Coordinates of C-alpha atoms in Angstrom, one line a residue:
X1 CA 47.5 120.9 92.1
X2 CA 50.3 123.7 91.8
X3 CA 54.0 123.3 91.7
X4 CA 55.2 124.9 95.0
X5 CA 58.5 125.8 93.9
X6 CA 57.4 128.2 91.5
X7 CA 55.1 129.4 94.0
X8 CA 51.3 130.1 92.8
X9 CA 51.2 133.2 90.8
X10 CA 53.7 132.1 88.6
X11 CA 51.5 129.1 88.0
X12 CA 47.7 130.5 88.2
X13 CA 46.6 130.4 84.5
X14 CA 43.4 131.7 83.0
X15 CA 40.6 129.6 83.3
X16 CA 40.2 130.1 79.6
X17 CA 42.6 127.9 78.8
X18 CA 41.7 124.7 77.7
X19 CA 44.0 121.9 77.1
X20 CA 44.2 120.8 73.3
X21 CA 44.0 117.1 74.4
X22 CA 40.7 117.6 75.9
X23 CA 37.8 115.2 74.2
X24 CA 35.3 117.6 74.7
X25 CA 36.9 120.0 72.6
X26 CA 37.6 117.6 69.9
X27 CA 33.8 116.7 70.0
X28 CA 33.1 120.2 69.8
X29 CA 35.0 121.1 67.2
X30 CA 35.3 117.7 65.3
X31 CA 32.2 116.2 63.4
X32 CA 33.6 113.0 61.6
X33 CA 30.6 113.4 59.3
X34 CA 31.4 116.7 58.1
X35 CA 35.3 115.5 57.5
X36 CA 34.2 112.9 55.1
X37 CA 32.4 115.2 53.0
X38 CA 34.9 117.3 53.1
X39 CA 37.4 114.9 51.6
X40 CA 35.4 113.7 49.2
X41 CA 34.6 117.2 48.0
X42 CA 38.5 118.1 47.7
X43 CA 39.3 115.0 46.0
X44 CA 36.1 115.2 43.4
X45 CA 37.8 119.0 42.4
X46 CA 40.7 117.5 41.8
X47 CA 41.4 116.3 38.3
X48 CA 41.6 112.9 36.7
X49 CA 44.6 113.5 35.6
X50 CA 46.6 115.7 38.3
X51 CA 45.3 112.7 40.8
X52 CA 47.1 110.1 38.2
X53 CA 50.3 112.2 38.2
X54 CA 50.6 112.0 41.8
X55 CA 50.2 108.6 42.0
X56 CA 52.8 108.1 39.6
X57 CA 55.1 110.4 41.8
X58 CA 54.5 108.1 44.5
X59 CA 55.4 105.3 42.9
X60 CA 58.8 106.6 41.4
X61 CA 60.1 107.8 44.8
X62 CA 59.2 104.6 46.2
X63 CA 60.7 102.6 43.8
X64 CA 63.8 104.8 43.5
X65 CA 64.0 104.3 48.0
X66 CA 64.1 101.0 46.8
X67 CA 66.4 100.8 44.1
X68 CA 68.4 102.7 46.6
X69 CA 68.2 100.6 49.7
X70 CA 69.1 97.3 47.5
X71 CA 72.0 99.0 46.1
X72 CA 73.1 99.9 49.9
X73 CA 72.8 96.1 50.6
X74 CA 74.8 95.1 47.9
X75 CA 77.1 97.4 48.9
X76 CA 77.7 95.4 51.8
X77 CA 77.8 92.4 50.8
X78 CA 80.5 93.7 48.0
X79 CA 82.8 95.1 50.9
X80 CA 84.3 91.5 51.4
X81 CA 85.4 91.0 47.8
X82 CA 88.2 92.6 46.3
X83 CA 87.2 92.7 42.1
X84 CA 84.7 95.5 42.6
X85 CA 86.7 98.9 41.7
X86 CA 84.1 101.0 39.8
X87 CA 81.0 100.8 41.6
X88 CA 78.0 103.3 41.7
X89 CA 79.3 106.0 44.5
X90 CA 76.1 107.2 45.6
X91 CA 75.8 103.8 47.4
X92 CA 79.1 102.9 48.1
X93 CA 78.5 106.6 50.1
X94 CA 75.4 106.1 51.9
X95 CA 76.7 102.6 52.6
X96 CA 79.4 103.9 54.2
X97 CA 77.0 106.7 56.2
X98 CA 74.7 104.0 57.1
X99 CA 77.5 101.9 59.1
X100 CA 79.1 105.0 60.6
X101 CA 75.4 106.3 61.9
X102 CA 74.6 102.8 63.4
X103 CA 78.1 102.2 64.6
X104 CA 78.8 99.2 62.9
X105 CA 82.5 100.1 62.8
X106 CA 83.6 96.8 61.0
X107 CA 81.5 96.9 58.5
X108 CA 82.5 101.0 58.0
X109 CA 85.5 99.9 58.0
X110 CA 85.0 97.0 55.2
X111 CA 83.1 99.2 52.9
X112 CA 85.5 102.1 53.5
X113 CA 87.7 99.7 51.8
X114 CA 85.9 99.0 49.3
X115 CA 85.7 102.8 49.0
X116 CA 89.6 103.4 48.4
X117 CA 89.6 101.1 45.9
X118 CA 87.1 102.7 43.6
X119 CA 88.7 104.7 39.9
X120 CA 86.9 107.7 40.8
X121 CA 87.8 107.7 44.8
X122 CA 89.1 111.1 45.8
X123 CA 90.4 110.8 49.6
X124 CA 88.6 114.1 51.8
X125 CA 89.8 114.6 55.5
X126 CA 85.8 115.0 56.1
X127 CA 85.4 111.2 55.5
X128 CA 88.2 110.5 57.7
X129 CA 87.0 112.6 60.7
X130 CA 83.9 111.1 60.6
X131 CA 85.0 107.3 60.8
X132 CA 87.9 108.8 63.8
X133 CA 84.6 110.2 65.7
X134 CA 82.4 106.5 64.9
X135 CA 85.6 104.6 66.1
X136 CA 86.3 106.4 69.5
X137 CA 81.8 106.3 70.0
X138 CA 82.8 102.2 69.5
X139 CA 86.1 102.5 71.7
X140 CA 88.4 100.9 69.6
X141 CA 91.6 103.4 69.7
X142 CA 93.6 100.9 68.1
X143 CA 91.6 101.1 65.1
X144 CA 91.8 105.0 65.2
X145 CA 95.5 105.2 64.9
X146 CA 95.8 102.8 62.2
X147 CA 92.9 104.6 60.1
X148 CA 95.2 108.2 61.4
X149 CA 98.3 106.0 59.6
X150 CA 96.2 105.4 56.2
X151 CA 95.1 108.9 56.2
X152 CA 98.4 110.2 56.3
X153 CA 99.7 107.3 53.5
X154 CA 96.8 108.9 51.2
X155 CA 98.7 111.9 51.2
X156 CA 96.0 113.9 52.7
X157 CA 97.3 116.9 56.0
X158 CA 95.3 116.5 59.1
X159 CA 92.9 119.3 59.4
X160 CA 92.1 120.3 62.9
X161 CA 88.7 118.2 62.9
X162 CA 90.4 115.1 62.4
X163 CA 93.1 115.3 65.1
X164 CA 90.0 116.6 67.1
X165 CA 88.6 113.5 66.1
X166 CA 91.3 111.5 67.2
X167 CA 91.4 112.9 71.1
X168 CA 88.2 111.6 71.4
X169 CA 88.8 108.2 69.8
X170 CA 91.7 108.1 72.6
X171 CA 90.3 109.9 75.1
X172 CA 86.8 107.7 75.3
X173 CA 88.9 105.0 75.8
X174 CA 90.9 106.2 78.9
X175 CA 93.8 106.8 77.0
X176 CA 94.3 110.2 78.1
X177 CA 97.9 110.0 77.7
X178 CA 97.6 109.5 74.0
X179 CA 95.1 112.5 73.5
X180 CA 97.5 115.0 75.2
X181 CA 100.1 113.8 73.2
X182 CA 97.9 114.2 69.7
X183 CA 97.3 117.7 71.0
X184 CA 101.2 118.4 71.4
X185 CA 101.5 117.5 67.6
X186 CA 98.9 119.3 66.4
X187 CA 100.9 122.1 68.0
X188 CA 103.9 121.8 65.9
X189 CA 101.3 121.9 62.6
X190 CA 101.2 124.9 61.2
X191 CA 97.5 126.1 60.6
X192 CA 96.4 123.4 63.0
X193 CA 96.3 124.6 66.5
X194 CA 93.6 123.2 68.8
X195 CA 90.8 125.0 69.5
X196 CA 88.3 125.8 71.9
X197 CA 86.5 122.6 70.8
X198 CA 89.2 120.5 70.6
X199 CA 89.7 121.4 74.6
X200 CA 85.9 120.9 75.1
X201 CA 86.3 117.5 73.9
X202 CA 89.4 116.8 76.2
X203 CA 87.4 118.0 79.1
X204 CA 84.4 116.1 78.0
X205 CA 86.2 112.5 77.7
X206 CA 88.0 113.4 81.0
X207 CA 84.3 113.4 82.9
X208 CA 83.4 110.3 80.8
X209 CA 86.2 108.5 82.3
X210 CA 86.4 110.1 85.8
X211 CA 89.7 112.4 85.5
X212 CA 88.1 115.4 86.9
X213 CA 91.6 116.2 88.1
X214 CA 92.6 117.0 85.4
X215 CA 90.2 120.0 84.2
X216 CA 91.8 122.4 86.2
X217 CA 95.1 122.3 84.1
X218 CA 93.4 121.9 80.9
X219 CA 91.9 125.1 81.8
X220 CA 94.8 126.9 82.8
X221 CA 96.1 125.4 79.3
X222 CA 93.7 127.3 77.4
X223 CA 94.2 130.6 79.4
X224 CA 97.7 130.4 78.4
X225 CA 97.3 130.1 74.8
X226 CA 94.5 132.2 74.9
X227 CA 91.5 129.9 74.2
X228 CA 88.3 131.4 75.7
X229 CA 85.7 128.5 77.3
X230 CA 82.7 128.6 74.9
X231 CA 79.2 128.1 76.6
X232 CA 79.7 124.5 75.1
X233 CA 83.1 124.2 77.4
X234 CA 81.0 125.2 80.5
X235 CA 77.9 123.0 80.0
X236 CA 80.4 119.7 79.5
X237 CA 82.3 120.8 82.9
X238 CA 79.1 121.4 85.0
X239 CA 77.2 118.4 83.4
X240 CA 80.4 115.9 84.4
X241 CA 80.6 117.4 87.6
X242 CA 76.9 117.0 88.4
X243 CA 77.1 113.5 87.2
X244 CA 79.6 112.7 89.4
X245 CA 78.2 114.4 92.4
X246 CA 80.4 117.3 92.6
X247 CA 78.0 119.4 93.6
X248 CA 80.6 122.4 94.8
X249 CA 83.0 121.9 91.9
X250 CA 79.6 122.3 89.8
X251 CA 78.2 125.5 91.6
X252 CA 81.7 126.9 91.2
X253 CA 81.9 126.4 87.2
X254 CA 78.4 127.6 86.9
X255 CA 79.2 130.9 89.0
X256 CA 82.4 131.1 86.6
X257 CA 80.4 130.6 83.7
X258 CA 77.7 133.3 85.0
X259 CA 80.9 135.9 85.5
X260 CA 82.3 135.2 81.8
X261 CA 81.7 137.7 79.2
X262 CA 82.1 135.3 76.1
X263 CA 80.1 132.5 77.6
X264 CA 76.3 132.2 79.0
X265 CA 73.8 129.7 80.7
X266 CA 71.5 128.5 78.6
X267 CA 69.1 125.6 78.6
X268 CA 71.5 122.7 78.9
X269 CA 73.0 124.4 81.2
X270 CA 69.6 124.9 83.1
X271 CA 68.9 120.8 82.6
X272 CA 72.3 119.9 83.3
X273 CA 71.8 121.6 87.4
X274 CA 68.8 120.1 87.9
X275 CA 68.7 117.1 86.9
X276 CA 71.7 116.2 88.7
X277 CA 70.1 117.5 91.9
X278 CA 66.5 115.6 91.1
X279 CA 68.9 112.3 90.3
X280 CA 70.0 112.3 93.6
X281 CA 67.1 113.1 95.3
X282 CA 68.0 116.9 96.3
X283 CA 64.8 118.2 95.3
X284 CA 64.8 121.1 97.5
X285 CA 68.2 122.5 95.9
X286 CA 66.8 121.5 92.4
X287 CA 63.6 123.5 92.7
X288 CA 66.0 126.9 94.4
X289 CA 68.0 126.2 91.0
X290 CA 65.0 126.3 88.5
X291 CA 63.8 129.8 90.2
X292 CA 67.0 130.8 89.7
X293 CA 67.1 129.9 85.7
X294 CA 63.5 132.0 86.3
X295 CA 65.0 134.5 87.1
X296 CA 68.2 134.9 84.9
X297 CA 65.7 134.5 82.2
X298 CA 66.2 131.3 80.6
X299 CA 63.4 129.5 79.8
X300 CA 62.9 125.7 80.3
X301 CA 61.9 123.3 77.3
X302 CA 60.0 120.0 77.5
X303 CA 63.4 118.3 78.3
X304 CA 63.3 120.5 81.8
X305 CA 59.9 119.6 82.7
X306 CA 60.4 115.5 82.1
X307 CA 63.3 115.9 84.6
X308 CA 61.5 117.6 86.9
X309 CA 58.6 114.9 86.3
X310 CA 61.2 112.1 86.6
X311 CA 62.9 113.7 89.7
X312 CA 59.8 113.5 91.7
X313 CA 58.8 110.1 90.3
X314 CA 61.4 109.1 91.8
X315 CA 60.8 110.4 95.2
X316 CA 57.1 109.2 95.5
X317 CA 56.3 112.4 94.9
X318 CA 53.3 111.5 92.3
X319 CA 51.0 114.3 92.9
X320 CA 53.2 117.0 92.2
X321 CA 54.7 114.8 89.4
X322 CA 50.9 115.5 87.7
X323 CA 51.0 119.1 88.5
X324 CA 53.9 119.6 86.3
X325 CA 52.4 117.8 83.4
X326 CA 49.1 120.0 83.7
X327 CA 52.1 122.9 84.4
X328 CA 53.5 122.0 81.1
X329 CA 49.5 122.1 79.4
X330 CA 48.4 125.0 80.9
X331 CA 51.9 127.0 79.3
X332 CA 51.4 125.3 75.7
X333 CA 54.0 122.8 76.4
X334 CA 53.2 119.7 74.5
X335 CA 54.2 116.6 76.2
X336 CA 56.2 114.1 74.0
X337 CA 56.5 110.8 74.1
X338 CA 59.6 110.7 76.6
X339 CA 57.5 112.6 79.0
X340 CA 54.9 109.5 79.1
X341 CA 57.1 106.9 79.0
X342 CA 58.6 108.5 82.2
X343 CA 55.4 108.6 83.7
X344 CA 54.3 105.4 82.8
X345 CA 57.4 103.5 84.1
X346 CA 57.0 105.4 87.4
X347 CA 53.7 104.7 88.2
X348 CA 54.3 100.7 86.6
X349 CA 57.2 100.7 89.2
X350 CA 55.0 102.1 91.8
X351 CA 52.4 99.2 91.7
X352 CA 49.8 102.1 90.6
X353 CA 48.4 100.1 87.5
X354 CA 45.2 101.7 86.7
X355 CA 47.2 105.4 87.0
X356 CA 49.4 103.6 84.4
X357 CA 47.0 102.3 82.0
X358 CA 45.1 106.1 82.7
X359 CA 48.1 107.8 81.1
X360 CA 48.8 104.9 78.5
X361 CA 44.9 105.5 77.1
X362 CA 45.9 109.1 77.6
X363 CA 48.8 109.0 75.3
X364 CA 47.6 106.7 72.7
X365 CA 44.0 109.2 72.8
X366 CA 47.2 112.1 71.9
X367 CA 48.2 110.7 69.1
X368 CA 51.7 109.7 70.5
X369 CA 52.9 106.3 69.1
X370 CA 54.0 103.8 72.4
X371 CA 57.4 102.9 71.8
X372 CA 59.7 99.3 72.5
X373 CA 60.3 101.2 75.8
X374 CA 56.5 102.4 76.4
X375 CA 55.8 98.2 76.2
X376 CA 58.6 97.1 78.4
X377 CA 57.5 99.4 81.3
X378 CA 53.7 98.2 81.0
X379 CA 54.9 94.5 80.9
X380 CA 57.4 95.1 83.8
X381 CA 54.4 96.6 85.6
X382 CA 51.8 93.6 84.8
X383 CA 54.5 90.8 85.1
X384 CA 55.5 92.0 88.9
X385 CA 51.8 92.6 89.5
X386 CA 51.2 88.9 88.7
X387 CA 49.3 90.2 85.9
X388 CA 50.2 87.9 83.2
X389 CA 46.5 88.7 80.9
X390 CA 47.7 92.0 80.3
X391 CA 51.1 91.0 79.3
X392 CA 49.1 88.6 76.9
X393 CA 47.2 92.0 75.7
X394 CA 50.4 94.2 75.3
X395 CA 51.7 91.1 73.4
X396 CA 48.9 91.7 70.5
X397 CA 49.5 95.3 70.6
X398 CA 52.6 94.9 69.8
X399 CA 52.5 92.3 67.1
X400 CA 49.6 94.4 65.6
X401 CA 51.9 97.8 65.3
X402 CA 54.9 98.8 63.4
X403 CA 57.2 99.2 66.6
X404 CA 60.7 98.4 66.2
X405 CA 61.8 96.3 68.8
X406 CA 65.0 95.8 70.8
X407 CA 66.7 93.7 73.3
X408 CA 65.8 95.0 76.3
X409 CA 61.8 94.6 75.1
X410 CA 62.7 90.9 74.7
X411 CA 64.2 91.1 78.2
X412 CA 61.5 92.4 79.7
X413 CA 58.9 89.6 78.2
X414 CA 61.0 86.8 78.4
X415 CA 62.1 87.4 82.0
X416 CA 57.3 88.1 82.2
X417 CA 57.2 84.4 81.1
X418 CA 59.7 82.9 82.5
X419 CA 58.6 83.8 85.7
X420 CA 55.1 83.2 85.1
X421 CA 56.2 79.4 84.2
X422 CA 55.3 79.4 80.7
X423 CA 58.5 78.1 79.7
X424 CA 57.2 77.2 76.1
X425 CA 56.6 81.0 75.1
X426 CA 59.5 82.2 76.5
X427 CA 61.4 79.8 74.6
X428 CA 59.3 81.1 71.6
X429 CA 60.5 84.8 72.3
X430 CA 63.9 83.8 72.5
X431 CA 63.9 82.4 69.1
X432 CA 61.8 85.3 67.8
X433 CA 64.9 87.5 68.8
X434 CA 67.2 86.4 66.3
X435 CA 64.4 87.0 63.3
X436 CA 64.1 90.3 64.4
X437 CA 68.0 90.5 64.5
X438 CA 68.2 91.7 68.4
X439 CA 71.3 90.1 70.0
X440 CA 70.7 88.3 73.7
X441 CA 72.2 89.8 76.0
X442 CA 73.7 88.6 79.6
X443 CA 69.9 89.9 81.1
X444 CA 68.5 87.6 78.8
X445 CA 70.4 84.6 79.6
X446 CA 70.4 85.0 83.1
X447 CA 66.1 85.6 82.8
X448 CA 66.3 82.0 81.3
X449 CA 68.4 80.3 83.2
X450 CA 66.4 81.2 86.4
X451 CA 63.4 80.2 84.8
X452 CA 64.3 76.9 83.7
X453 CA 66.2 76.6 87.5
X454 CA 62.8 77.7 89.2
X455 CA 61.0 74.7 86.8
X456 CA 63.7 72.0 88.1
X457 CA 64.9 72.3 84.2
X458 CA 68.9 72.1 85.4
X459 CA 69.6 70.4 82.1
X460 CA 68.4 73.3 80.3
X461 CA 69.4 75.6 82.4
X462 CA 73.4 74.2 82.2
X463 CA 73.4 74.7 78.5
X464 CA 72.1 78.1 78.7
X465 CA 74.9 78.5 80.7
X466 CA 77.2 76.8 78.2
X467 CA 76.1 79.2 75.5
X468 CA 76.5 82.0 78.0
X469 CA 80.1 81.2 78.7
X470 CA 80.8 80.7 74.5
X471 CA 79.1 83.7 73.3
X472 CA 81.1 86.2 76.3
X473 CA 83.3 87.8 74.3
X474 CA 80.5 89.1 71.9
X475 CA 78.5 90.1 74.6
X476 CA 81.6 92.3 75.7
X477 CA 81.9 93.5 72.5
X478 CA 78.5 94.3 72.4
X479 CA 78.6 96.2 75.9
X480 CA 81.6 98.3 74.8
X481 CA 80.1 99.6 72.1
X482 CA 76.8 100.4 74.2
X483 CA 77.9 102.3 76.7

């Protein structure tokens, strides 16, 4: 099957090629047998005592991970008491990075703290901008400016990062008022001027919050003082303008970006184009577009092909879908696990289960781990196919692996049961959520509440709703943070 757009010389490959997933190739090349030896050959050269040092190795870096990660924890736990003042830093420190890296921007906050209150604490703008940037990725402004006041009380000058920093924290949040403002002050620091990134982050939280009116003068802001759009300034403009549908506005940048001489299309910029035309279904202008890249040179990455996999997914369009993955093959570019999932999801929301299951065998056979999200899509795929076996199969799979679930995996099976009637494993799940420490969300609520409504269970279901109505503000909280 060829990919049309490219038209078929580009994509006429040499029938010597052979795909490195192919089993026939592993047979021929592979003799289990001969492997064994081989091992225990290597491992009978080795000596006594180099295979004793390594095993001691081992054992000190594991137990110094795990000296580590306990430290961390009671790190933590120490960030609510007030007596603790000389700590050890490495894991007050990687405490600290572990919060801001998983946004827990209360407990960053807590052990941050803790932090200030340590004999040997030195305060560093570096730690401050990174907190600013976790705080406006959790939307709490308020929080920003008050961490911006302490700052400024340790007697530390804002650096350029920093007040950077702070725009976003403001501008994430809609407060686009308050980010113009922070970039009149850094004006009237000297040696802090905003940059060319600090603009590219304006722009960026403008798209994020739907003030595309207000690129244009942020633009003409720049040419005034002199600030040349970066490749990175053009890529955020285009992508928020294809995200939003502008598809003229979009064209217009791009053209502006192609005329620049300190600025050029890359990649993202490449992935950006089409995959806002393939999101909306504009496949025709998405496949003139990729020719186009072609020909400007810029070559496509794995990213590019699982849009253009997804894009057609999407339109029913299954048979060229496979044509790019054998594309993608037949060029030495090796499918990841994204580019499966996406196929798996689309044929599971198709109906076409044995395709599914083909390319799930397929995946597993290429030594890809299936992720939370690889399990969802098969269970969304068996539970609307009144398939409720296989969701009993996927079930063992996943208890049987070292997948790290989340909340919407616990959506997806609870709403499988729920529907199927068996009330008692859902309820099971449910519970199983809060061991694994994944928060319900309103999907999972809602799941319940129609299951126990479509079992005459109105008791039940009422509570549910109780607890729905109790726990809303978390949920919100939760949410914000999300998106």
């Amino acid at each position: 099957m060829e990919l049309h757009f490219l038209g078929p010389a580009k994509l006429c490959c040499s029938s010597t090629f052979v795909s490195s997933s192919s089993p026939y190739l592993m047979k021929e090349h592979v003799n289990p047998r001969k492997r064994q030896v081989l091992v225990i050959k290597s491992s009978s050269l080795m000596p006594e005592s180099s295979s004793q040092g390594l095993q001691k190795c081992s054992k000190k870096n594991l137990s110094r991970i795990l000296r580590t990660e306990a430290a961390i924890r009671g790190i933590q736990r120490k960030a609510k008491s007030e007596k603790y003042t000389n700590l050890w830093p490495k894991a007050v420190l990687e405490a600290l990075d572990d919060a801001i890296r998983e946004n827990r921007w209360e407990s960053a906050l807590k052990i941050f703290d803790l932090l200030r209150k340590q004999q040997w604490y030195e305060p560093r703008c570096h730690t401050y901008a990174k907190l600013l940037v976790m705080l406006g990725k959790c939307k709490q402004p308020n929080q920003a400016n008050l961490l911006f006041e302490v700052m400024l009380a340790d007697g530390l000058q804002p650096t350029v990062d920093v007040y950077t920093a702070l725009v976003s924290a403001y501008g994430l949040s809609g407060l686009l008022d308050k980010a113009l403002q922070t970039i009149d002050d850094m004006k009237s620091v000297s040696n802090c001027k905003p940059d060319v990134y600090t603009y590219s982050i304006l722009i960026k939280c403008c798209t994020k919050v739907g003030h595309f009116d207000m690129i244009e003068s942020i633009l003409a802001e720049m040419v005034y003082l002199g600030i040349e759009c970066t490749s990175v300034t053009y890529n955020t403009i285009i992508n928020g303008y294809g995200k939003a549908k502008l598809f003229e506005l979009m064209e217009s940048s791009l053209t502006d970006m192609v005329e620049s001489e300190t600025a050029f299309p890359d990649v993202f910029t490449l992935n950006s184009v089409i995959g806002s035309y393939g999101s909306c279904g504009k496949l025709n202008k998405m496949e003139k577009w990729f020719e186009e890249f072609q020909v400007m040179g810029i070559k496509p990455d794995v990213m590019t092909f699982n849009i253009l996999i997804k894009s057609y997914g999407k339109a029913g369009m299954y048979q060229k879908m496979e044509s790019v993955l054998d594309f993608m093959r037949n060029r030495f570019y090796s499918p990841t696990v994204v580019t499966y999932n996406i196929i798996i999801e689309t044929l599971g929301k198709a109906g076409l289960i044995k395709n599914m299951e083909q390319f799930f065998l397929q995946m597993k056979h290429e030594g890809m781990k299936p992720t939370s999200f690889t399990y969802c899509s098969l269970v969304s795929a068996y539970s609307r196919a009144g398939l409720l076996e296989n969701v009993d199969s996927i079930m063992r799979q996943v208890e049987n692996s070292d997948v790290v679930l989340d909340t919407p995996f616990f959506n997806c099976i609870i709403s499988a049961y729920g529907q199927a009637g068996d009330i008692e494993r859902m309820v099971a799940l449910f519970l199983e959520m809060k061991v694994k420490k994944c928060k319900p969300d309103y999907i999972t609520f809602s799941s319940m509440i129609q299951a126990y409504n479509s079992q005459g269970m109105i008791e039940a279901a009422n509570d549910l709703k109780t607890k729905l109505i109790t726990s809303c503000g978390t949920l919100e909280s939760n949410e914000s943070i999300s998106g």
